[in-house]
Amino acid sequence: MPDVGEGLTEAEILKWYVQPGDTVTDGQVVCEVETAKAAVELPIPFDGTVHALLFEEGTTVDVGQVIISVQTGEAQAPEAAAAAVAPAPAAAPVPAEAAEEPAAAARQPVLVGYGVSQASTKRRPRKAAPAAQNGSAAAGQPAGPPPPEAAPAPPPRRNGNGHAAGERPLAKPPVRKLAKDLGIDLAAVVPTGEGGVVTREDVHAAAAAAITPQTAVSAPAPAVSAAAVPVAAQAEAPAAGDARETRVPVKGVRKVTAQAMVNSAFTAPHVTEFITFDVTRTMKLVQELKEDPDLAGLRINPLLLVAKAVLVAIRRNPDVNASWDEAAQEIVLKHYVNLGIAAATPRGLIVPNIKDAHAKTLGELSTALSELVATARDGKTSPADMQNGTITITNVGVFGVDTGTPILNPGESAILAVGAIKLQPWVHKGKVKPRHVTTLALSFDHRLIDGELGSKFLADIAAVLEHPRRLVTWA
């Protein structure tokens, strides 16, 4: 499993496009995986014939683990083929790095040109089986001519634990007893504990999943491995029988989002300010731009003008566009704007960003915004598109919400929540009239942005949207 994005440690195999015996060519896509934020297609880096698929669809695999074995066009000795297929290091209880060192000089059967990451496994080493220990000891003796060996059979596919069939799951004695009392097969339970250890909660979740109308009057049946069930089906399936709770494994987008939000909330001191104002003129400008032949075919909406207003306000208050370097104890001022747009997708919330948004015209910004949203909803956003953001906009108004207190995207200085635009009674030129009104909420990192600077920045955004001619006069 290659690292398809900086910092990723695991990915879930969504779909295999090949089967054992299929012929593959260099660059051919062999599978689709879901990383922390997006679905990515993985190509194979050489020609050959698929020997084995080492993990089932729906399995989460650590970066660096071998997921597919391919017999290349070169005549491979049986020993070499076995090494290419083996999903784990030698049976002797030694670190994975040491077991893989002898083959380091040879090209590894990994995808998209990445090397196998060192120390990628998170699980503690197991004691080798007696036969394997004997074989390992024999390997330490002077080697004679190797006896002829039959071609190795494809290794068994792994279950949701990432263990081969028959491998003893990791669990503490009380958990094993609980599983035995509930009639749960530990090998079929997806572990969530550190190092792949099955916890009491995992067993209870498996027991709840096993309760169905058919089994309510009979002995409990082993729970079905979550790896054998599509992710969407797990999330959408209602609680079976009389179960009062449904447990959904925290992984993928939800897992990374949770970690990022906790880190941000307890690292950057958040301050949130609000402003409510009249955007009637902006709404009229949106209608005029939609009818402009020079902008024909472009998506023109209030969010586009909000983005442009943010860029103008950053130009007037450049110190808000910064980041905090804790290690160096420095404030890094950014002379570019990578404008993040929070996007709700079927896989969860992601925040891709428009690179160098400050340098784009209104038409270019519209095109970039449309492409960003479409790519995110299709689940094709690349990890690079979600890195190095500076300031983010989240449009909660599309859900009819007035505003909120958004949490900073990690590493960024501010995030602007745009509320719903509604017709409300408003005092305009001394008279109460129905006007389009909205509320903005700006959360910012108080280490970087003082109250005065944050207030000026938010006020400037509102001023541009209240009188959109400032898009020209202030630009």
Short mmCIF file of N, CA, C and O in Angstrom, two decimals, residues 75-134:
data_model
loop_
_atom_site.label_atom_id
_atom_site.label_comp_id
_atom_site.label_asym_id
_atom_site.label_seq_id
_atom_site.Cartn_x
_atom_site.Cartn_y
_atom_site.Cartn_z
N ALA A 75 11.69 -14.34 -15.53
CA ALA A 75 11.54 -15.68 -14.94
C ALA A 75 11.91 -15.61 -13.47
O ALA A 75 13.07 -15.49 -13.12
N GLN A 76 10.94 -15.67 -12.63
CA GLN A 76 11.18 -15.62 -11.19
C GLN A 76 11.34 -17.03 -10.64
O GLN A 76 10.59 -17.93 -10.98
N ALA A 77 12.33 -17.18 -9.81
CA ALA A 77 12.47 -18.45 -9.10
C ALA A 77 11.34 -18.58 -8.11
O ALA A 77 10.79 -17.59 -7.66
N PRO A 78 10.99 -19.81 -7.77
CA PRO A 78 9.92 -19.99 -6.78
C PRO A 78 10.17 -19.22 -5.49
O PRO A 78 9.27 -18.69 -4.89
N GLU A 79 11.49 -19.19 -5.05
CA GLU A 79 11.77 -18.47 -3.81
C GLU A 79 11.44 -17.00 -3.98
O GLU A 79 10.89 -16.35 -3.08
N ALA A 80 11.78 -16.40 -5.13
CA ALA A 80 11.51 -14.99 -5.36
C ALA A 80 10.02 -14.73 -5.41
O ALA A 80 9.53 -13.73 -4.91
N ALA A 81 9.29 -15.65 -6.06
CA ALA A 81 7.84 -15.49 -6.13
C ALA A 81 7.23 -15.52 -4.74
O ALA A 81 6.32 -14.76 -4.42
N ALA A 82 7.72 -16.43 -3.91
CA ALA A 82 7.19 -16.52 -2.55
C ALA A 82 7.47 -15.25 -1.78
O ALA A 82 6.64 -14.77 -1.01
N ALA A 83 8.68 -14.68 -1.97
CA ALA A 83 9.00 -13.44 -1.27
C ALA A 83 8.11 -12.31 -1.71
O ALA A 83 7.71 -11.46 -0.93
N ALA A 84 7.78 -12.28 -3.01
CA ALA A 84 6.93 -11.21 -3.52
C ALA A 84 5.53 -11.33 -2.99
O ALA A 84 4.84 -10.34 -2.78
N VAL A 85 5.06 -12.57 -2.77
CA VAL A 85 3.68 -12.78 -2.34
C VAL A 85 3.52 -12.56 -0.86
O VAL A 85 2.49 -12.10 -0.40
N ALA A 86 4.58 -12.89 -0.08
CA ALA A 86 4.43 -12.90 1.38
C ALA A 86 3.97 -11.57 1.90
O ALA A 86 4.61 -10.56 1.67
N PRO A 87 2.84 -11.53 2.62
CA PRO A 87 2.35 -10.27 3.17
C PRO A 87 2.99 -9.89 4.48
O PRO A 87 2.75 -8.84 4.99
N ALA A 88 3.80 -10.79 5.06
CA ALA A 88 4.41 -10.51 6.35
C ALA A 88 5.87 -10.89 6.30
O ALA A 88 6.32 -11.62 5.42
N PRO A 89 6.70 -10.41 7.25
CA PRO A 89 8.10 -10.78 7.27
C PRO A 89 8.28 -12.25 7.63
O PRO A 89 7.33 -12.98 7.86
N ALA A 90 9.56 -12.67 7.68
CA ALA A 90 9.86 -14.06 7.97
C ALA A 90 9.24 -14.47 9.28
O ALA A 90 8.98 -13.66 10.16
N ALA A 91 9.03 -15.79 9.44
CA ALA A 91 8.27 -16.28 10.59
C ALA A 91 9.01 -16.06 11.90
O ALA A 91 8.40 -16.02 12.94
N ALA A 92 10.35 -15.93 11.86
CA ALA A 92 11.08 -15.73 13.10
C ALA A 92 10.67 -14.42 13.73
O ALA A 92 10.43 -13.45 13.03
N PRO A 93 10.59 -14.37 15.06
CA PRO A 93 10.11 -13.15 15.73
C PRO A 93 11.16 -12.05 15.74
O PRO A 93 11.80 -11.77 16.75
N VAL A 94 11.38 -11.44 14.58
CA VAL A 94 12.31 -10.33 14.45
C VAL A 94 11.55 -9.17 13.87
O VAL A 94 10.49 -9.34 13.28
N PRO A 95 12.08 -7.94 14.02
CA PRO A 95 11.38 -6.78 13.48
C PRO A 95 11.19 -6.89 11.99
O PRO A 95 12.00 -7.48 11.28
N ALA A 96 10.11 -6.27 11.49
CA ALA A 96 9.79 -6.33 10.06
C ALA A 96 10.91 -5.74 9.23
O ALA A 96 11.20 -6.20 8.14
N GLU A 97 11.59 -4.69 9.77
CA GLU A 97 12.64 -4.06 8.98
C GLU A 97 13.77 -5.05 8.71
O GLU A 97 14.31 -5.13 7.61
N ALA A 98 14.14 -5.80 9.76
CA ALA A 98 15.24 -6.74 9.60
C ALA A 98 14.88 -7.83 8.63
O ALA A 98 15.71 -8.32 7.86
N ALA A 99 13.62 -8.26 8.66
CA ALA A 99 13.21 -9.35 7.78
C ALA A 99 13.21 -8.93 6.34
O ALA A 99 13.39 -9.73 5.45
N GLU A 100 12.99 -7.61 6.09
CA GLU A 100 12.88 -7.16 4.71
C GLU A 100 14.20 -6.67 4.15
O GLU A 100 14.32 -6.42 2.96
N GLU A 101 15.25 -6.51 4.99
CA GLU A 101 16.50 -5.96 4.53
C GLU A 101 17.15 -6.74 3.40
O GLU A 101 17.66 -6.14 2.46
N PRO A 102 17.19 -8.09 3.42
CA PRO A 102 17.87 -8.80 2.35
C PRO A 102 17.30 -8.49 0.98
O PRO A 102 18.01 -8.55 -0.01
N ALA A 103 16.01 -8.18 0.89
CA ALA A 103 15.41 -7.94 -0.41
C ALA A 103 15.35 -6.46 -0.75
O ALA A 103 14.73 -6.07 -1.71
N ALA A 104 16.00 -5.61 0.08
CA ALA A 104 15.86 -4.17 -0.12
C ALA A 104 16.45 -3.73 -1.44
O ALA A 104 16.00 -2.77 -2.05
N ALA A 105 17.50 -4.41 -1.90
CA ALA A 105 18.13 -4.00 -3.15
C ALA A 105 17.26 -4.27 -4.35
O ALA A 105 17.37 -3.61 -5.37
N ALA A 106 16.43 -5.29 -4.26
CA ALA A 106 15.57 -5.64 -5.40
C ALA A 106 14.38 -4.71 -5.43
O ALA A 106 13.99 -4.12 -4.44
N ARG A 107 13.77 -4.60 -6.60
CA ARG A 107 12.59 -3.76 -6.73
C ARG A 107 11.42 -4.42 -6.03
O ARG A 107 11.11 -5.58 -6.25
N GLN A 108 10.76 -3.66 -5.16
CA GLN A 108 9.65 -4.20 -4.39
C GLN A 108 8.36 -4.11 -5.18
O GLN A 108 8.14 -3.15 -5.91
N PRO A 109 7.46 -5.07 -5.02
CA PRO A 109 6.20 -5.03 -5.76
C PRO A 109 5.19 -4.10 -5.10
O PRO A 109 4.21 -4.51 -4.51
N VAL A 110 5.52 -2.80 -5.11
CA VAL A 110 4.61 -1.82 -4.52
C VAL A 110 4.07 -0.93 -5.63
O VAL A 110 4.54 -0.97 -6.76
N LEU A 111 3.07 -0.12 -5.30
CA LEU A 111 2.35 0.63 -6.31
C LEU A 111 2.86 2.05 -6.46
O LEU A 111 3.46 2.63 -5.58
N VAL A 112 2.56 2.62 -7.60
CA VAL A 112 2.83 4.00 -8.00
C VAL A 112 4.22 4.48 -7.59
O VAL A 112 4.43 5.63 -7.26
N GLY A 113 5.19 3.60 -7.63
CA GLY A 113 6.57 3.99 -7.50
C GLY A 113 7.05 4.29 -6.09
O GLY A 113 8.17 4.74 -5.90
N TYR A 114 6.23 4.07 -5.07
CA TYR A 114 6.65 4.34 -3.70
C TYR A 114 7.36 3.13 -3.13
O TYR A 114 7.00 2.00 -3.41
N GLY A 115 8.37 3.39 -2.31
CA GLY A 115 9.03 2.29 -1.64
C GLY A 115 8.21 1.82 -0.46
O GLY A 115 7.34 2.52 0.03
N VAL A 116 8.52 0.64 0.02
CA VAL A 116 7.83 0.12 1.20
C VAL A 116 8.28 0.93 2.39
O VAL A 116 9.46 1.06 2.65
N SER A 117 7.36 1.51 3.12
CA SER A 117 7.72 2.30 4.29
C SER A 117 8.24 1.40 5.39
O SER A 117 7.77 0.28 5.58
N GLN A 118 9.23 1.90 6.11
CA GLN A 118 9.83 1.10 7.18
C GLN A 118 8.95 1.17 8.42
O GLN A 118 8.35 2.18 8.73
N ALA A 119 8.95 0.08 9.17
CA ALA A 119 8.19 -0.01 10.43
C ALA A 119 6.76 0.42 10.24
O ALA A 119 6.21 1.18 11.00
N SER A 120 6.13 -0.07 9.15
CA SER A 120 4.77 0.37 8.86
C SER A 120 3.74 -0.37 9.69
O SER A 120 2.67 0.13 9.92
N THR A 121 4.06 -1.59 10.12
CA THR A 121 3.06 -2.35 10.86
C THR A 121 2.87 -1.79 12.25
O THR A 121 3.81 -1.32 12.87
N LYS A 122 1.63 -1.82 12.71
CA LYS A 122 1.31 -1.30 14.02
C LYS A 122 1.12 -2.42 15.04
O LYS A 122 0.98 -2.16 16.22
N ARG A 123 1.10 -3.65 14.57
CA ARG A 123 0.78 -4.75 15.47
C ARG A 123 2.06 -5.36 16.03
O ARG A 123 3.06 -5.48 15.34
N ARG A 124 1.99 -5.81 17.26
CA ARG A 124 3.17 -6.39 17.88
C ARG A 124 3.46 -7.74 17.24
O ARG A 124 2.57 -8.45 16.81
N PRO A 125 4.76 -8.13 17.16
CA PRO A 125 5.12 -9.40 16.51
C PRO A 125 4.58 -10.58 17.29
O PRO A 125 4.49 -10.56 18.52
N ARG A 126 4.21 -11.62 16.58
CA ARG A 126 3.67 -12.83 17.20
C ARG A 126 4.76 -13.89 17.30
O ARG A 126 5.74 -13.88 16.56
N LYS A 127 4.54 -14.82 18.19
CA LYS A 127 5.46 -15.94 18.27
C LYS A 127 5.27 -16.83 17.06
O LYS A 127 4.15 -17.12 16.65
N ALA A 128 6.39 -17.28 16.51
CA ALA A 128 6.31 -18.10 15.31
C ALA A 128 5.82 -19.50 15.65
O ALA A 128 6.01 -20.00 16.75
N ALA A 129 5.18 -20.13 14.69
CA ALA A 129 4.75 -21.51 14.85
C ALA A 129 5.99 -22.41 14.94
O ALA A 129 7.04 -22.08 14.42
N PRO A 130 5.90 -23.58 15.61
CA PRO A 130 7.08 -24.44 15.75
C PRO A 130 7.74 -24.75 14.43
O PRO A 130 8.95 -24.73 14.31
N ALA A 131 6.93 -25.05 13.42
CA ALA A 131 7.51 -25.40 12.13
C ALA A 131 8.29 -24.23 11.56
O ALA A 131 9.37 -24.38 11.00
N ALA A 132 7.72 -23.04 11.73
CA ALA A 132 8.39 -21.87 11.19
C ALA A 132 9.68 -21.60 11.95
O ALA A 132 10.69 -21.19 11.39
N GLN A 133 9.67 -21.86 13.30
CA GLN A 133 10.88 -21.65 14.07
C GLN A 133 11.97 -22.61 13.65
O GLN A 133 13.13 -22.26 13.54
N ASN A 134 11.57 -23.85 13.41
CA ASN A 134 12.55 -24.83 12.96
C ASN A 134 13.14 -24.41 11.63
O ASN A 134 14.33 -24.51 11.38
#
